[in-house]
Amino acid sequence: MKPLAALMLSLVLLPWAAVAETRIDVTYLHVETPQPPVLSNLDPEPADLGLAGAQLAQQDNATTGRFLGHVYTLDAVSIPLDQDPLAAARQALTGTDLLIVDAPADVLLAIADLPEAAKALIFNTSAEDISLRSQDCRANILHSAPSLAMRTDALAQFLVKRRWTKLAMIEGSHPEDMAFATALEHSAEKFGLKIGARKTWAFDADMRRQAAQEVPLFTQDLGTYDALLVADETGDFGRYIAYNTWLPRPVAGSEGLTATAWAPVVEQWGAAQLQSRFRALTGRQMHPQDYAAWAALRSIGEAVTRGATSDAPTLHEFLMSADFELAGFKGRPLTYRAWNGQLRQPIPLTHPRALVTQAPLEGFLHQRTELDTLGLDAPESDCAAYAA
Amino acid sequence: MTILRTAALLALVTMPASGAEIWVTNEKDDTISVIDVDTLEVIRTLPTGERPRGITFSHDFSRVYICASDSDTVQVMDPVSGEILHDLPSGEDPEQFVLHPDDRHLYIANEDDAITTVVDTETRRVVAQIDVGIEPEGMAVSPDGKVAITTSETTNMAHWIDTETQKLFANTLVDSRPRHAEFVKDGRELWVSSEIGGTITVFDTATQAEIAKIAFEVDGIHPDRVQPVGFEFTQGDSHAFVALGPSNHLAVVNAETYEVEDYILVGRRVWHMAFSPDKDLLFTTNGVSGDVTVVDVAKRTAIKSIKVGRFPWGAALRP
């Protein structure tokens, strides 16, 4: 079924003793970004968002490493708003070539373009920008976070399956909202859905008190539609839309039915174990960004286990090879796309209480793997760095 | 009295009833469904602790051990009355276990704790706890009782335990997410299935060296969905029947050539299985469809589906 690497053959290993030690040092870089105010503070962002996922993977890797003589370290660096992220990245790169980065796209690219990072391997665990998987890709970046396109394609597949083909959309005015709305638009086109009326949310009133009065009126002129898309990626107004729409319609997008890399309600395929290990470690639920960071560091661990090297270029080569696969608790092996370094992965579609389904949905076919029906396929990506 | 006895005797003579049963744990119903091998019907449903998974009988079949994962215990049941006799200390989240040939010690995988727990079923005490990889699951013990195996799903290893010292003496890598392990051919070989890797690795027990790797290919199903989990061997260990999870098929593997000879369509997300006493019927648990498929072993075809509880997981024969 797949070529078996010679190095995997009969690795018989003594526990703990008598094994040459390999060190794998990884730095987790968190670049703080200003958070816009939101209407409700019901769900504050955890202070260790993302990092906690890396810490869990560090434990997983260390346990495996114990049997193989591999020693893993994870150094966490958080860069405050008033400090230069590039200086911190340079500093980190003096100690390791393996970075896990939680930063906006522009900062991520600036870090990747540092001369010190030429031979580094950087995992993007938070920036979902489609451009990073296309014209702005870099040869030293892998993306464990799904792109916006993967998320919105997942949603579009579900809408097609349910034949909710006539859509309306409410979008916020933050850049993240607009990027998500654009991605929804592309996915709608790709899968033959029609987005009719679109409105921008631009209220100043406090919707915690006014939603019941305002939202029915605000949605009255959206015409007829099967489902209402909400593009509110900062979590500002979206939570007040459901049940307040003029027409009784399901809500999807940033609220209601959401498509994300991970959700606390995912429990199939052994996911319950990952969730409970995460809860035991952190005392909170696992968010998509935690999953992306976990997948990044576990990718490193898996590559080291199978290839037994800590050298970044060799690891990178192994991660892109047919010998690599990650068991990511999503029911299928996860691999990296050769054309842009994106981690292929199923996308759970969930509401706050349960998994609705998981994309790719049955019936969406692809000549390589159905997973490539989500996000940029090879012909759609203008990534030159990986084409080389 | 005499008439009654004669009638009973006559009934026994005219109906060649074996009285054998297949016991199936229903992970999300907290019950066991007992299937009559002769009628192929569920004849009893017994309550258990939370999330029952692994199930095995003592050698004389006077007790049945059940991993009640979410109750964090191994329950000991009287199979005649269906009553829980007592609980055994098992460590947290016991998923799967194996009974040592001494009929006394249980080797238990504690999925949440990266530990294998050894319990003495007579003294009801924990004899040893052994650190293994993340998410231990598959358990096996060699026929001579000298070696126990734990496979760890996230560490992707088979851990070899010396049962004398209760210490690891080897750790061998396998493909992603190992699920099940069995010693075969009088203990000369160890087979380990890898769910996400999609393979079975065969080890030479004496040297712990890998001697074969078996891959599977089901027509019309993407390789990603062909996920080997539980497997059992036919009479004389000549063939292995391998559950292939969400591909909803069993594979029949020739245990000498390591080649796949057949695929059999069964229920959805097939997990584990148990044979009838003479191994002419095979009963598979199908997690997603909530039923058990009965397979005619000689003809290699499914002959019946039996509805059981929600998410059937483990299966064991009570002859």
XYZ file of C-alpha atoms in Angstrom:
707
model
C 0.000 0.000 0.000
C 2.829 2.369 0.768
C 6.560 2.115 0.509
C 8.103 0.983 3.702
C 11.116 2.925 4.738
C 14.161 0.847 5.386
C 14.764 2.732 8.571
C 11.488 1.494 9.996
C 12.437 -2.115 9.717
C 12.712 -3.966 12.972
C 13.650 -1.160 15.278
C 14.245 -3.144 18.399
C 15.074 -0.818 21.178
C 16.106 -1.095 24.736
C 14.089 0.968 27.163
C 15.823 4.012 28.604
C 19.397 2.810 28.749
C 22.057 2.261 26.146
C 20.535 4.448 23.423
C 22.283 7.385 21.826
C 20.465 10.560 22.757
C 18.898 12.826 20.153
C 17.785 16.279 21.271
C 14.851 18.021 19.651
C 14.430 21.630 20.768
C 11.358 23.537 19.644
C 10.382 27.139 20.358
C 6.760 28.230 20.467
C 6.456 31.896 19.477
C 3.275 33.715 20.389
C 3.014 37.211 18.934
C 0.375 39.185 20.782
C -2.143 41.038 18.635
C -4.681 43.680 19.641
C -8.113 42.165 20.225
C -11.115 44.197 19.087
C -13.889 44.608 21.667
C -16.840 42.214 21.410
C -20.433 42.524 22.639
C -20.220 39.648 25.092
C -17.454 38.464 27.371
C -18.974 35.030 27.834
C -16.049 33.298 26.143
C -12.769 34.986 26.996
C -9.806 33.732 24.987
C -7.659 31.408 27.105
C -4.266 32.919 27.933
C -2.542 29.728 26.774
C -4.544 29.319 23.548
C -2.425 27.277 21.153
C 0.475 26.883 23.536
C -1.498 24.358 25.612
C -1.858 22.146 22.548
C 1.895 22.270 21.997
C 2.440 21.401 25.651
C 0.254 18.323 25.303
C 2.134 17.237 22.183
C 5.387 17.834 24.057
C 4.219 15.313 26.682
C 3.156 12.852 23.983
C 6.497 13.199 22.214
C 8.489 12.946 25.431
C 6.754 9.687 26.369
C 7.584 8.133 23.021
C 11.057 9.649 23.097
C 11.748 7.983 26.430
C 11.730 4.599 24.700
C 13.951 5.774 21.855
C 16.499 8.020 23.506
C 14.921 11.157 22.033
C 14.771 14.167 24.313
C 12.261 16.898 23.454
C 12.210 20.424 24.846
C 9.606 23.119 24.299
C 10.457 26.739 24.947
C 7.499 29.145 25.009
C 8.049 32.797 24.126
C 5.274 35.386 24.214
C 5.989 38.725 22.537
C 4.010 41.666 23.961
C 2.419 44.285 21.697
C 5.149 46.856 22.286
C 8.040 44.533 21.451
C 9.626 43.623 18.134
C 8.591 40.088 17.150
C 11.490 39.817 14.691
C 14.080 40.409 17.403
C 12.452 37.678 19.471
C 12.348 35.341 16.476
C 16.044 35.978 15.738
C 16.847 35.220 19.342
C 14.836 31.985 19.209
C 16.533 30.946 15.968
C 19.933 31.052 17.653
C 18.799 28.087 19.763
C 16.711 26.037 17.339
C 15.613 25.681 13.721
C 12.172 24.423 14.713
C 9.568 27.105 15.370
C 5.864 26.902 16.064
C 4.432 30.315 15.349
C 1.178 31.915 16.435
C 1.226 35.253 14.606
C -0.689 37.197 11.959
C 0.288 36.494 8.348
C 2.507 39.568 7.878
C 4.557 38.829 10.996
C 4.767 35.140 10.103
C 6.162 36.012 6.674
C 8.647 38.509 8.127
C 9.922 35.786 10.470
C 10.163 33.244 7.661
C 12.092 35.735 5.534
C 14.764 36.400 8.179
C 18.190 35.265 6.967
C 18.473 33.313 10.238
C 15.368 31.347 9.243
C 16.684 30.184 5.881
C 17.195 26.644 7.109
C 14.428 26.698 9.705
C 11.161 24.798 9.695
C 8.255 26.976 10.795
C 4.772 25.719 11.611
C 1.913 28.145 11.124
C -0.720 27.267 13.704
C -3.025 30.284 13.595
C -2.980 32.286 10.342
C -5.762 30.940 8.111
C -5.060 33.322 5.214
C -5.511 31.646 1.860
C -2.664 33.709 0.360
C -0.183 31.926 2.677
C -1.080 28.673 0.877
C -0.769 30.315 -2.519
C 1.183 33.309 -3.816
C 2.609 34.212 -0.386
C 3.747 30.712 0.552
C 7.270 30.112 1.841
C 9.458 27.052 1.450
C 10.197 27.000 5.194
C 6.579 27.156 6.389
C 4.166 24.276 6.963
C 0.562 24.996 7.882
C -1.029 22.783 10.513
C -3.958 25.197 10.838
C -6.507 24.728 8.055
C -6.926 27.596 5.627
C -10.140 29.621 5.541
C -10.844 27.904 2.231
C -10.737 24.454 3.877
C -13.231 25.600 6.491
C -15.623 27.271 4.063
C -15.383 24.399 1.551
C -16.366 22.030 4.359
C -19.384 24.160 5.137
C -20.308 24.440 1.457
C -20.233 20.656 1.056
C -22.696 20.327 3.904
C -25.025 22.973 2.463
C -24.952 21.197 -0.892
C -25.679 17.865 0.760
C -28.670 19.285 2.593
C -29.717 21.198 -0.555
C -29.675 24.473 1.297
C -28.446 26.152 -1.839
C -29.976 29.625 -1.482
C -28.055 31.607 1.059
C -27.949 35.037 2.628
C -25.024 36.496 4.540
C -24.378 38.946 7.344
C -20.771 40.033 7.681
C -18.867 42.040 10.252
C -16.529 44.845 9.317
C -13.238 43.524 10.739
C -10.651 42.357 8.185
C -11.040 38.768 9.531
C -14.797 38.920 8.900
C -14.319 40.182 5.376
C -11.694 37.529 4.592
C -14.046 34.833 5.867
C -16.928 36.296 3.822
C -14.752 36.271 0.707
C -13.776 32.661 1.371
C -17.462 31.751 1.786
C -18.167 33.448 -1.513
C -15.445 31.421 -3.280
C -16.648 28.169 -1.746
C -20.228 28.950 -2.741
C -19.067 29.432 -6.302
C -16.910 26.278 -6.217
C -19.790 24.100 -5.017
C -22.630 25.774 -6.894
C -24.348 27.611 -4.059
C -25.930 31.013 -4.415
C -25.388 33.797 -1.912
C -28.187 36.301 -2.477
C -28.564 39.232 -0.124
C -25.523 40.353 1.884
C -25.582 42.860 4.698
C -22.836 44.333 6.832
C -23.304 44.414 10.572
C -22.675 47.984 11.626
C -24.695 48.592 14.740
C -23.512 50.558 17.693
C -26.256 49.434 20.039
C -25.493 46.897 22.739
C -26.996 43.751 21.238
C -27.077 41.856 24.475
C -30.175 43.822 25.267
C -31.439 44.763 21.837
C -30.929 41.635 19.713
C -34.508 40.425 20.019
C -35.796 43.724 18.670
C -33.074 44.551 16.161
C -32.179 41.273 14.475
C -35.668 40.425 13.109
C -35.830 43.856 11.511
C -32.245 43.668 10.288
C -32.890 40.303 8.594
C -36.353 41.169 7.251
C -35.104 42.354 3.866
C -32.746 39.429 3.146
C -35.375 37.898 0.861
C -35.910 34.141 0.749
C -33.031 31.822 1.630
C -32.416 28.333 3.047
C -29.640 29.172 5.491
C -28.079 32.341 6.829
C -24.291 32.684 6.764
C -22.665 34.790 9.451
C -19.126 36.111 8.989
C -18.133 37.235 12.466
C -14.714 35.766 13.095
C -13.961 37.899 16.131
C -17.092 36.625 17.886
C -18.696 40.037 18.196
C -22.365 39.982 17.158
C -22.905 36.526 15.664
C -24.118 34.839 18.828
C -27.215 37.067 18.844
C -28.437 36.104 15.360
C -29.772 32.572 15.864
C -33.518 32.380 16.669
C -33.876 36.118 16.067
C -33.943 36.023 12.258
C -37.110 37.217 10.495
C -37.462 33.873 8.721
C -36.915 30.706 10.755
C -33.649 29.556 9.187
C -30.488 27.781 10.360
C -27.381 29.891 10.963
C -23.929 28.775 9.807
C -20.418 30.167 9.388
C -18.818 31.803 12.396
C -21.863 30.904 14.500
C -24.411 28.110 14.633
C -23.031 25.384 12.426
C -19.283 26.005 12.311
C -16.466 24.345 10.387
C -13.220 24.310 12.368
C -10.077 22.231 12.761
C -11.316 20.981 16.122
C -14.124 21.433 18.617
C -14.746 20.241 22.168
C -17.651 18.095 20.928
C -15.462 15.938 18.670
C -15.303 12.479 20.256
C -15.087 9.876 17.500
C -11.914 8.113 16.325
C -10.340 8.137 19.749
C -10.764 11.930 19.974
C -12.342 11.495 23.412
C -8.901 10.410 24.664
C -7.183 13.469 23.221
C -9.894 15.704 24.707
C -9.559 14.131 28.137
C -5.748 14.303 28.098
C -6.038 17.969 27.129
C -8.583 18.684 29.877
C -6.436 16.906 32.446
C -3.459 19.046 31.453
C -5.165 22.428 31.152
C -8.509 22.301 32.936
C -10.233 23.687 29.857
C -11.590 22.591 26.498
C -9.464 22.153 23.395
C -9.839 24.872 20.749
C -8.950 24.695 17.043
C -5.706 26.596 17.604
C -4.701 24.186 20.369
C -5.266 21.351 17.921
C -3.148 23.032 15.239
C -0.269 23.505 17.671
C -0.642 19.922 18.889
C -0.598 18.652 15.296
C 2.503 20.729 14.512
C 4.572 19.412 17.399
C 3.244 15.871 16.945
C 4.272 16.081 13.283
C 7.794 16.861 14.446
C 7.649 14.024 16.967
C 6.335 11.529 14.449
C 9.009 12.499 11.918
C 11.758 12.184 14.544
C 10.400 8.801 15.695
C 10.345 7.442 12.147
C 13.428 9.221 10.854
C 15.457 9.732 14.025
C 16.912 13.115 13.195
C 16.495 16.578 14.650
C 17.856 18.416 11.645
C 15.166 20.784 10.260
C 15.690 20.302 6.499
C 15.765 16.501 6.862
C 12.668 16.578 9.038
C 10.931 18.793 6.504
C 11.818 16.414 3.688
C 10.501 13.459 5.683
C 7.270 15.290 6.530
C 6.633 15.832 2.808
C 7.433 12.219 1.913
C 5.074 9.282 1.428
C 6.459 7.710 4.613
C 4.950 10.372 6.858
C 1.482 10.206 8.306
C 0.028 11.581 11.496
C -2.705 9.882 13.496
C -4.686 13.007 14.314
C -7.861 11.583 15.925
C -9.934 12.474 12.868
C -10.376 8.989 11.461
C -7.853 9.239 8.637
C -4.088 9.683 8.449
C -3.029 13.328 8.093
C -0.366 14.315 5.558
C 1.086 17.522 4.106
C 0.200 18.783 0.645
C 3.205 18.729 -1.674
C 2.179 21.940 -3.455
C 1.895 24.300 -0.482
C 2.788 22.575 2.792
C -0.784 22.541 4.088
C -1.759 19.748 6.489
C -4.568 17.741 4.871
C -7.264 17.089 7.418
C -10.939 16.330 7.814
C -12.908 19.323 9.089
C -15.549 18.723 11.777
C -18.846 20.571 11.324
C -20.257 21.191 14.764
C -22.722 23.112 16.847
C -21.930 23.836 20.474
C -23.505 20.595 21.690
C -22.511 18.016 19.084
C -20.698 17.045 15.946
C -23.093 17.408 13.007
C -20.863 15.705 10.469
C -17.294 15.712 9.266
C -16.087 16.971 5.874
C -15.161 15.789 3.292
C -18.722 14.554 2.976
C -19.584 11.356 1.201
C -20.055 11.931 -2.502
C -17.467 14.693 -2.957
C -14.859 12.844 -4.918
C -11.277 13.548 -5.843
C -8.779 11.616 -7.915
C -6.103 11.758 -5.161
C -7.966 11.803 -1.870
C -11.345 13.232 -0.895
C -9.459 15.377 1.629
C -8.258 17.451 -1.324
C -11.815 18.596 -2.011
C -11.178 20.964 0.924
C -9.056 24.067 0.354
C -6.648 24.867 -2.446
C -5.976 21.937 -4.746
C -2.700 21.866 -6.698
C -4.030 23.701 -9.789
C -5.624 26.414 -7.619
C -2.487 27.234 -5.672
C 0.086 29.725 -6.952
C 2.692 28.602 -4.460
C 6.043 28.735 -6.248
C 8.213 27.903 -3.232
C 6.849 24.359 -2.995
C 6.555 23.859 -6.736
C 10.344 24.092 -6.993
C -40.055 -36.500 37.866
C -38.876 -39.419 35.796
C -41.066 -38.324 32.920
C -39.667 -34.836 33.091
C -36.114 -36.097 33.079
C -36.852 -38.354 30.138
C -38.411 -35.427 28.289
C -35.354 -33.298 28.951
C -33.104 -36.091 27.808
C -35.150 -36.550 24.663
C -34.970 -32.832 23.917
C -31.203 -32.998 24.252
C -30.999 -35.930 21.923
C -33.279 -34.530 19.240
C -31.805 -31.009 19.275
C -28.038 -30.988 18.947
C -27.888 -27.762 20.935
C -24.402 -26.679 21.879
C -25.615 -24.118 24.367
C -22.703 -21.945 23.336
C -23.031 -18.182 23.617
C -21.261 -15.120 22.264
C -21.005 -12.289 24.780
C -20.843 -8.797 23.293
C -20.100 -5.591 25.233
C -22.151 -2.555 24.181
C -19.903 0.449 24.780
C -22.656 3.087 24.791
C -25.456 1.090 26.406
C -23.559 -0.201 29.453
C -24.807 -3.692 28.742
C -23.746 -7.103 27.472
C -25.806 -8.812 24.779
C -25.673 -12.604 24.994
C -26.170 -14.311 21.632
C -27.197 -17.974 21.390
C -24.901 -19.614 18.841
C -27.592 -22.128 17.782
C -30.507 -19.760 17.263
C -28.385 -16.685 16.431
C -30.612 -14.587 18.658
C -29.994 -12.356 21.642
C -31.226 -14.328 24.630
C -30.093 -12.097 27.486
C -29.085 -8.473 28.029
C -27.069 -7.867 31.175
C -26.291 -4.501 32.786
C -22.622 -3.625 33.387
C -20.596 -0.666 34.616
C -20.023 2.347 32.391
C -18.615 1.922 28.893
C -17.886 -1.800 28.803
C -15.202 -2.713 26.255
C -12.737 -5.569 26.814
C -14.353 -8.882 27.838
C -12.810 -12.272 28.673
C -13.744 -15.436 30.554
C -11.774 -17.324 33.186
C -10.454 -20.674 31.924
C -13.305 -22.676 33.502
C -15.852 -20.056 32.359
C -17.099 -19.587 35.901
C -16.342 -15.870 35.809
C -16.387 -13.192 33.142
C -14.132 -10.149 33.370
C -15.367 -6.868 31.891
C -13.437 -3.637 31.387
C -15.896 -0.961 32.548
C -13.779 1.872 31.174
C -15.679 4.877 32.487
C -16.266 3.251 35.869
C -12.462 2.839 36.107
C -12.789 -0.783 37.110
C -12.708 -4.363 35.896
C -15.928 -6.075 36.885
C -16.155 -9.764 37.705
C -19.507 -11.276 36.768
C -21.101 -14.632 37.406
C -22.074 -15.636 33.856
C -24.904 -17.854 35.085
C -26.735 -15.285 37.186
C -25.405 -12.208 35.390
C -24.644 -10.680 38.773
C -21.561 -8.573 39.366
C -19.625 -10.472 42.032
C -17.057 -7.768 42.728
C -14.826 -5.163 41.106
C -11.098 -5.456 40.607
C -8.701 -2.547 40.970
C -7.718 -1.821 37.416
C -6.106 1.591 37.227
C -7.929 4.373 35.384
C -9.862 3.858 32.177
C -9.221 0.170 31.513
C -9.883 -0.436 27.828
C -8.583 -3.862 26.967
C -6.946 -6.677 28.899
C -5.646 -10.202 28.609
C -5.780 -13.087 31.067
C -2.425 -14.734 31.735
C -2.236 -18.526 31.061
C -2.000 -18.939 34.866
C -5.740 -18.035 34.865
C -4.994 -15.623 37.676
C -3.311 -12.421 36.487
C -4.963 -9.838 34.274
C -2.794 -7.493 32.216
C -4.827 -4.322 31.725
C -4.232 -1.343 29.405
C -5.055 1.930 31.153
C -5.797 4.139 28.200
C -5.744 7.534 29.929
C -2.668 6.918 32.052
C -0.039 5.367 29.758
C 0.195 2.449 32.161
C -0.256 -1.301 32.030
C -1.672 -2.612 35.287
C -1.190 -6.209 36.430
C -3.919 -7.428 38.771
C -4.072 -10.640 40.765
C -7.699 -11.767 40.435
C -7.481 -13.909 43.565
C -6.061 -11.430 46.044
C -7.748 -8.593 44.080
C -4.605 -6.528 44.362
C -2.487 -4.652 41.866
C 0.745 -6.591 41.457
C 2.551 -4.147 39.187
C 2.121 -1.038 37.116
C 4.327 -0.610 34.082
C 4.918 2.690 32.277
C 4.189 2.285 28.591
C 3.455 4.654 25.691
C 0.531 7.052 25.283
C -2.914 5.417 25.033
C -2.163 1.758 25.613
C -4.775 -0.513 24.089
C -3.873 -3.846 22.502
C -2.952 -6.573 25.001
C -1.522 -10.046 24.432
C 0.314 -12.680 26.392
C 2.425 -15.485 24.990
C 1.115 -19.059 25.401
C 4.006 -19.904 27.756
C 3.065 -16.847 29.801
C 6.567 -15.372 29.722
C 5.869 -12.307 27.580
C 3.038 -9.795 27.729
C 2.483 -7.135 25.093
C 0.913 -3.695 25.324
C 0.470 -1.619 22.200
C 0.225 2.166 22.559
C -1.920 4.062 20.094
C -0.166 7.421 20.092
C 3.376 6.239 20.776
C 2.911 3.623 18.029
C 4.825 0.823 19.686
C 4.466 -2.703 20.882
C 5.925 -2.808 24.390
C 7.340 -6.201 25.392
C 6.915 -7.022 29.085
C 8.845 -9.751 30.887
C 6.133 -11.223 33.111
C 8.720 -12.488 35.595
C 10.135 -9.054 36.372
C 7.119 -7.027 35.139
C 9.573 -4.818 33.264
C 9.871 -3.834 29.621
C 12.615 -5.581 27.723
C 11.907 -4.270 24.216
C 9.885 -1.623 22.413
C 9.198 -2.069 18.732
C 7.761 0.580 16.444
C 4.745 -0.251 14.327
C 2.591 1.863 12.010
C 0.206 4.506 13.332
C -2.369 3.705 16.002
C -1.776 0.088 16.933
C -4.995 -1.461 18.225
C -4.757 -5.191 18.726
C -2.055 -7.800 19.345
C -2.067 -11.620 19.301
C 0.552 -14.317 19.692
C 0.101 -17.090 17.127
C 1.655 -20.329 15.991
C 2.395 -21.489 19.557
C 3.779 -18.085 20.378
C 6.400 -17.989 17.640
C 4.860 -14.901 16.033
C 3.294 -11.716 17.342
C 0.795 -9.901 15.126
C -0.037 -6.216 15.729
C -2.676 -4.279 13.795
C -2.238 -0.539 13.056
C -5.533 1.226 12.484
C -4.352 4.461 10.867
C -1.257 2.904 9.289
C -3.565 0.370 7.644
C -1.242 -2.589 8.252
C -0.539 -5.628 10.386
C 3.052 -6.059 11.493
C 4.269 -9.595 12.158
C 7.152 -10.048 14.601
C 9.340 -13.021 15.298
C 8.830 -13.444 19.036
C 12.293 -14.769 19.802
C 14.146 -11.820 18.257
C 11.411 -9.156 18.241
C 12.356 -8.566 14.617
C 9.747 -7.610 12.081
C 9.295 -10.457 9.615
C 6.289 -9.314 7.586
C 3.939 -6.462 7.021
C 0.457 -7.051 5.687
C -1.419 -4.329 3.809
C -5.037 -4.288 2.719
C -6.869 -3.006 -0.314
C -10.656 -3.054 -0.614
C -12.139 -2.324 -4.030
C -13.819 1.052 -4.222
C -12.732 2.166 -0.758
C -10.010 4.743 -0.207
C -6.973 3.244 1.575
C -7.435 5.802 4.381
C -10.654 4.095 5.374
C -9.228 0.580 5.405
C -8.312 0.397 9.086
C -7.339 -2.963 10.612
C -8.357 -3.314 14.255
C -9.355 -6.633 15.872
C -8.377 -10.013 14.415
C -8.694 -13.697 15.296
C -7.244 -16.918 13.924
C -9.058 -19.919 12.492
C -8.468 -23.542 13.505
C -4.740 -24.307 13.500
C -3.850 -20.634 13.022
C -3.976 -21.108 9.252
C -5.930 -17.938 8.510
C -6.574 -14.637 10.242
C -9.894 -12.825 10.023
C -9.137 -9.127 10.313
C -11.712 -6.413 11.068
C -11.091 -3.421 8.796
C -13.046 -0.765 10.723
C -14.858 1.863 8.630
C -14.278 0.000 5.368
C -17.002 -2.323 6.739
C -15.094 -5.405 5.599
C -13.243 -8.334 7.068
C -10.061 -9.512 5.425
C -9.094 -13.168 5.345
C -5.312 -13.441 5.564
C -3.336 -16.593 4.874
C -1.153 -16.827 7.960
C 1.613 -18.720 6.150
C 2.045 -16.530 3.076
C 0.762 -13.313 4.746
C -1.389 -12.731 1.689
C -4.946 -11.474 1.778
C -7.214 -14.064 0.160
C -10.659 -12.543 0.591
C -12.696 -9.606 1.759
C -16.121 -10.045 3.351
C -18.682 -7.257 3.655
C -20.000 -6.954 7.225
C -21.600 -4.162 9.324
C -20.332 -0.624 9.816
C -17.045 0.089 11.644
C -16.279 -3.507 12.460
C -14.196 -3.779 15.655
C -13.660 -7.160 17.275
C -14.857 -10.730 16.893
C -15.255 -14.170 18.434
C -15.602 -17.674 17.001
C -18.193 -20.353 17.780
C -16.755 -23.409 19.643
C -15.674 -25.329 16.541
C -14.755 -22.102 14.728
C -17.260 -22.601 11.910
C -19.022 -19.312 12.678
C -17.480 -15.919 13.370
C -19.300 -13.096 15.161
C -18.099 -9.542 14.505
C -19.043 -6.431 16.505
C -20.023 -3.514 14.268
C -19.702 -0.298 16.271
C -21.588 2.119 14.052
C -24.417 -0.108 12.849
C -25.020 -1.491 16.358
C -25.163 -5.082 15.264
C -23.200 -8.308 15.070
C -22.504 -9.966 11.736
C -22.404 -13.760 11.667
C -19.909 -15.086 9.128
C -19.798 -18.619 7.756
C -16.075 -19.265 8.080
C -15.829 -22.033 5.464
C -17.866 -20.167 2.848
C -16.431 -16.786 3.809
C -19.778 -15.041 3.594
C -21.936 -13.112 6.010
C -25.086 -15.061 6.811
C -26.901 -12.918 9.341
C -26.972 -9.594 11.204
C -28.048 -9.590 14.827
C -29.137 -6.331 16.422
C -27.426 -5.753 19.769
C -26.966 -2.602 21.915
C -25.358 0.695 20.946
C -21.715 0.565 19.843
C -20.918 -3.110 20.323
C -17.169 -3.412 20.998
C -15.780 -6.617 22.522
C -16.817 -10.215 21.930
C -16.066 -13.452 23.762
C -17.174 -17.066 23.488
C -18.859 -18.910 26.342
C -19.000 -22.538 25.163
